[in-house]
Amino acid sequence: MKKSQNFVLDNWVEGKGEGVPMFDAVTGEVVSLSDTEGLNFEEILHHGRTVGGEILRKMTFQERGNMLKSLALHLTKKKEAFYELSYRTGATRIDSWIDIEGGFGNLFANASLRKLFPNQSYHVEGEPIDLSKGGRFMGHHIMVPKRGVAIHINAFNFPIWGMLEKCACNWMAGVPAVVKPATNTSYLTEAVVKEIVASGILPKGALQLITGSARTILETVDSQDVVTFTGSASTGRLLKSNPRIINESVPFTMEADSLNSCILGEDAIPGTPEFSLFIKEVRKEMTVKCGQKCTAIRRVIVPEKLVEDVQIALGKELAKITIGDPRLKEVRMGALVSKDQVIEVKERVAELAKTAEIVYGDFEKNDIIGGNYKDGAFLSPIVLREDNPFENLRVHDTEAFGPVSTIMPYKNLEEAITLAQMGKGSLVSSIVTNDDKIAKEYTINAAAYHGRILILNRDSAKESTGHGSPLPTLVHGGPGRAGGGEEMGGLRGIKHYLQRTAIQGSPTTLTEVTGIYQPNAKYKEAAQHPFKYHWEDIQPGMSLKTHKRTFTDTDIINFANVTWDHFYAHTDITSLEGSIFEKRTAHGYFIISAAAGLFVYPNKGPVSANYGLEECRFLRPLYHNDTVYVRLTCKQKVDRDVASAEHPSGIVKWFVEVFDAEDELVAIATILTMVQKRQESLVEITEDKITESLAKLTETSKPKWGIMTAQHMIEHLDFTYKIAAGEVQDFDIATPEKILEKVHNSLYDYEPFPKNSQFPLLEKDTLAPLQYPDLQTAIENLIRSRSSYLSYFKENPEAKLKNLVFGELNKYEWYLLERKHLNHHFEQFGLI
């Protein structure tokens, strides 16, 4: 029998024991054996801390984010193989989509957060704090990656999402992971990890996987580690009380199954859109993943006069649910994860049924479609009704982790809130109502007991992600029974793996420490105007002091006329009595505009655009005849992705200080500019460079890659110049329309063409027939064709001509293509 493997110490290894069988939830067949006997957990954790941690900590947030994005793209291409395996866990296509593509979505979502972090390996949090009267002693907060490992102990229901929603955060933070999925479905986690490892995208030590029992893994954790747990509340409490966790003060985040509630608003009577939405939402949460979700609706809280209506409507909806082999299109609900889980759910239902009545469902129902009822883990949805939820408390204490929910009545909204709170803390609660006053009262009064609240009505329904869907940008977790922890939540989730440290010192020192210019720090006088520098060459603290300008009455009046801003302080000096103004006052935005006029460098250069304004403060009024000058200082640099037709660039935040003639600070602002990055990967193509390169080429020159001869390469370039000159245009663009824009825009990046690129007019591994008698003749024709291309665009500067691969190109884009194309082939033959 096949054994699942563990990925530890950057190697795939099998355990040394007999192994524990993992069963197909649909057929009962053994899928694989889980075995961790012989693994040294202390060594595994040490490997993550030293090897993986060392590499990840040195990476910037931008590098880590791009790593996650690459991994998400790679896994998405391989997703169908995971679906096939996921069916064996009892999951339908929709169930699997939540797990598989939901997991990949967490990678994408966290990757995009790189834009919110500094362009460095650690984070600077919040605003600077002045700790002195003179402004020479200050405080700040930095957040650095913890020097341990993230140990993720996950539940069986989401073997992919459970891993990736956590790992996405710790990898972004610069912390490696050791993943311990639940044994029952660890074979699916193993399949994804194998693909992750094979991709080579993560550095060594960044991810280790334990596919079975790891009872002693917490015995070797230390204070720099982070432990997260998803599963039952009882198991979570047991792990959290481990002496090592307590003695080392190891952060322990618990996300436990909870008795989540959904409330039907009193306004949502039968016939309203909200009533229908409520029934469908409860049905969905009962049957998706067979109700094996920590966020599933367990308690259905409805107005007492609507209990019968809800019971009947929900029964009708559940009767439409077909149960069976999740591979079949007609099946809407698959199997529980195992026969053991079926037994456990039945036991919990029996507990609930001691006071509640089963009003829908039958344990003995076996009319499944496909699958093996005897050996599979199939179970009908079960609805109970508890008419006395304030007296019979089992419904608030006992959870059947399957397709089971209990209906209970309330008399008024206060009772509904109390019933929701009686679950002693949940991951999520929802209320379905079209009355915003009801929604507000419920939310404000119930929020302390729930990690998330969904308000569902006819307006949000079409785009709502639903009661049971945690999202990467929102916190996932809840108080009390739900574990008292938080996961995900955008930046919050990443910060869980960072150590927040308060730092104190002079502004100049903390500028160096944080990589962000701090007010009152010493300026670094720029050798030339800062707008002349490329993004890489600009550093925090780089500064320019401008010349001075005096505001006139005419300036202020003209600005008012241009902007239509005729606020009295600028235009009616007879109305100043009793105001804070003494005489005609300059508009605040005129001050900022005038400041820009003082510091902007007019000539074309690396600064390509104004990107926005982050903060702006006017510290005192400025009047006509006041004189000002500006200090322009680089505050911070933030990397950015470029997907459109523009060159690679980053954002520079500039701290703008406006001073009056007495050197008093009168206004501040932070403006953003888009600054191009230096192009260093491609050689600029000039006539001299072409002549110099071709002089090195001979008939016997051999390519570093590909099958071209020297003459074939020259004739290929000659042909493409004929296209660029408009002499050859009788062809169709070969690139599919759906990706043409992306391919076209790639001309603007600084990446060389990939080696062994295929020319569209030739079949793979074939060469075009030679057109000229020898290499020298071919070179002479190449020079003539290039001259024709240059002449064409000199005479037709606004023209656009087709290219086989990149679509229609203007003059500048043909220049970009020429630079890339000649670099590619000249490097191919060692000419540059």
mmCIF file of C-alpha atoms in Angstrom, residues 707-708 712 715-724 727-735 757-769 771 802-806 814 821:
data_model
loop_
_atom_site.group_PDB
_atom_site.id
_atom_site.type_symbol
_atom_site.label_atom_id
_atom_site.label_comp_id
_atom_site.label_asym_id
_atom_site.label_seq_id
_atom_site.Cartn_x
_atom_site.Cartn_y
_atom_site.Cartn_z
ATOM 1 C CA ILE A 707 19.435 26.405 -34.491
ATOM 2 C CA MET A 708 20.021 29.624 -36.469
ATOM 3 C CA HIS A 712 19.755 33.063 -40.872
ATOM 4 C CA GLU A 715 18.071 37.612 -42.713
ATOM 5 C CA HIS A 716 15.529 37.262 -39.916
ATOM 6 C CA LEU A 717 16.398 40.765 -38.672
ATOM 7 C CA ASP A 718 16.280 42.072 -42.256
ATOM 8 C CA PHE A 719 12.755 40.662 -42.672
ATOM 9 C CA THR A 720 11.500 42.226 -39.434
ATOM 10 C CA TYR A 721 12.930 45.613 -40.482
ATOM 11 C CA LYS A 722 10.953 45.295 -43.734
ATOM 12 C CA ILE A 723 7.829 44.850 -41.601
ATOM 13 C CA ALA A 724 8.833 47.885 -39.534
ATOM 14 C CA GLU A 727 7.117 47.012 -46.848
ATOM 15 C CA VAL A 728 5.565 43.790 -45.499
ATOM 16 C CA GLN A 729 2.109 44.126 -43.939
ATOM 17 C CA ASP A 730 0.088 41.384 -45.639
ATOM 18 C CA PHE A 731 -0.222 39.115 -42.599
ATOM 19 C CA ASP A 732 -2.491 38.495 -39.644
ATOM 20 C CA ILE A 733 -1.346 39.170 -36.088
ATOM 21 C CA ALA A 734 -0.452 35.768 -34.640
ATOM 22 C CA THR A 735 -1.009 36.533 -30.944
ATOM 23 C CA SER A 757 11.435 32.165 -28.727
ATOM 24 C CA GLN A 758 9.436 30.812 -31.677
ATOM 25 C CA PHE A 759 8.931 33.042 -34.740
ATOM 26 C CA PRO A 760 5.226 32.723 -35.717
ATOM 27 C CA LEU A 761 5.804 32.254 -39.472
ATOM 28 C CA LEU A 762 8.033 29.214 -38.968
ATOM 29 C CA GLU A 763 7.222 25.767 -37.673
ATOM 30 C CA LYS A 764 9.105 24.666 -34.586
ATOM 31 C CA ASP A 765 12.731 23.606 -35.167
ATOM 32 C CA THR A 766 12.715 24.732 -38.803
ATOM 33 C CA LEU A 767 14.701 27.465 -40.602
ATOM 34 C CA ALA A 768 13.509 29.758 -43.360
ATOM 35 C CA PRO A 769 15.221 29.338 -46.769
ATOM 36 C CA GLN A 771 17.430 34.715 -49.533
ATOM 37 C CA LYS A 802 1.464 45.836 -37.590
ATOM 38 C CA ASN A 803 3.880 43.409 -35.997
ATOM 39 C CA LEU A 804 3.285 39.667 -36.079
ATOM 40 C CA VAL A 805 3.556 39.205 -32.310
ATOM 41 C CA PHE A 806 2.953 42.582 -30.658
ATOM 42 C CA TRP A 814 9.077 49.980 -32.779
ATOM 43 C CA HIS A 821 15.095 42.194 -30.668
#
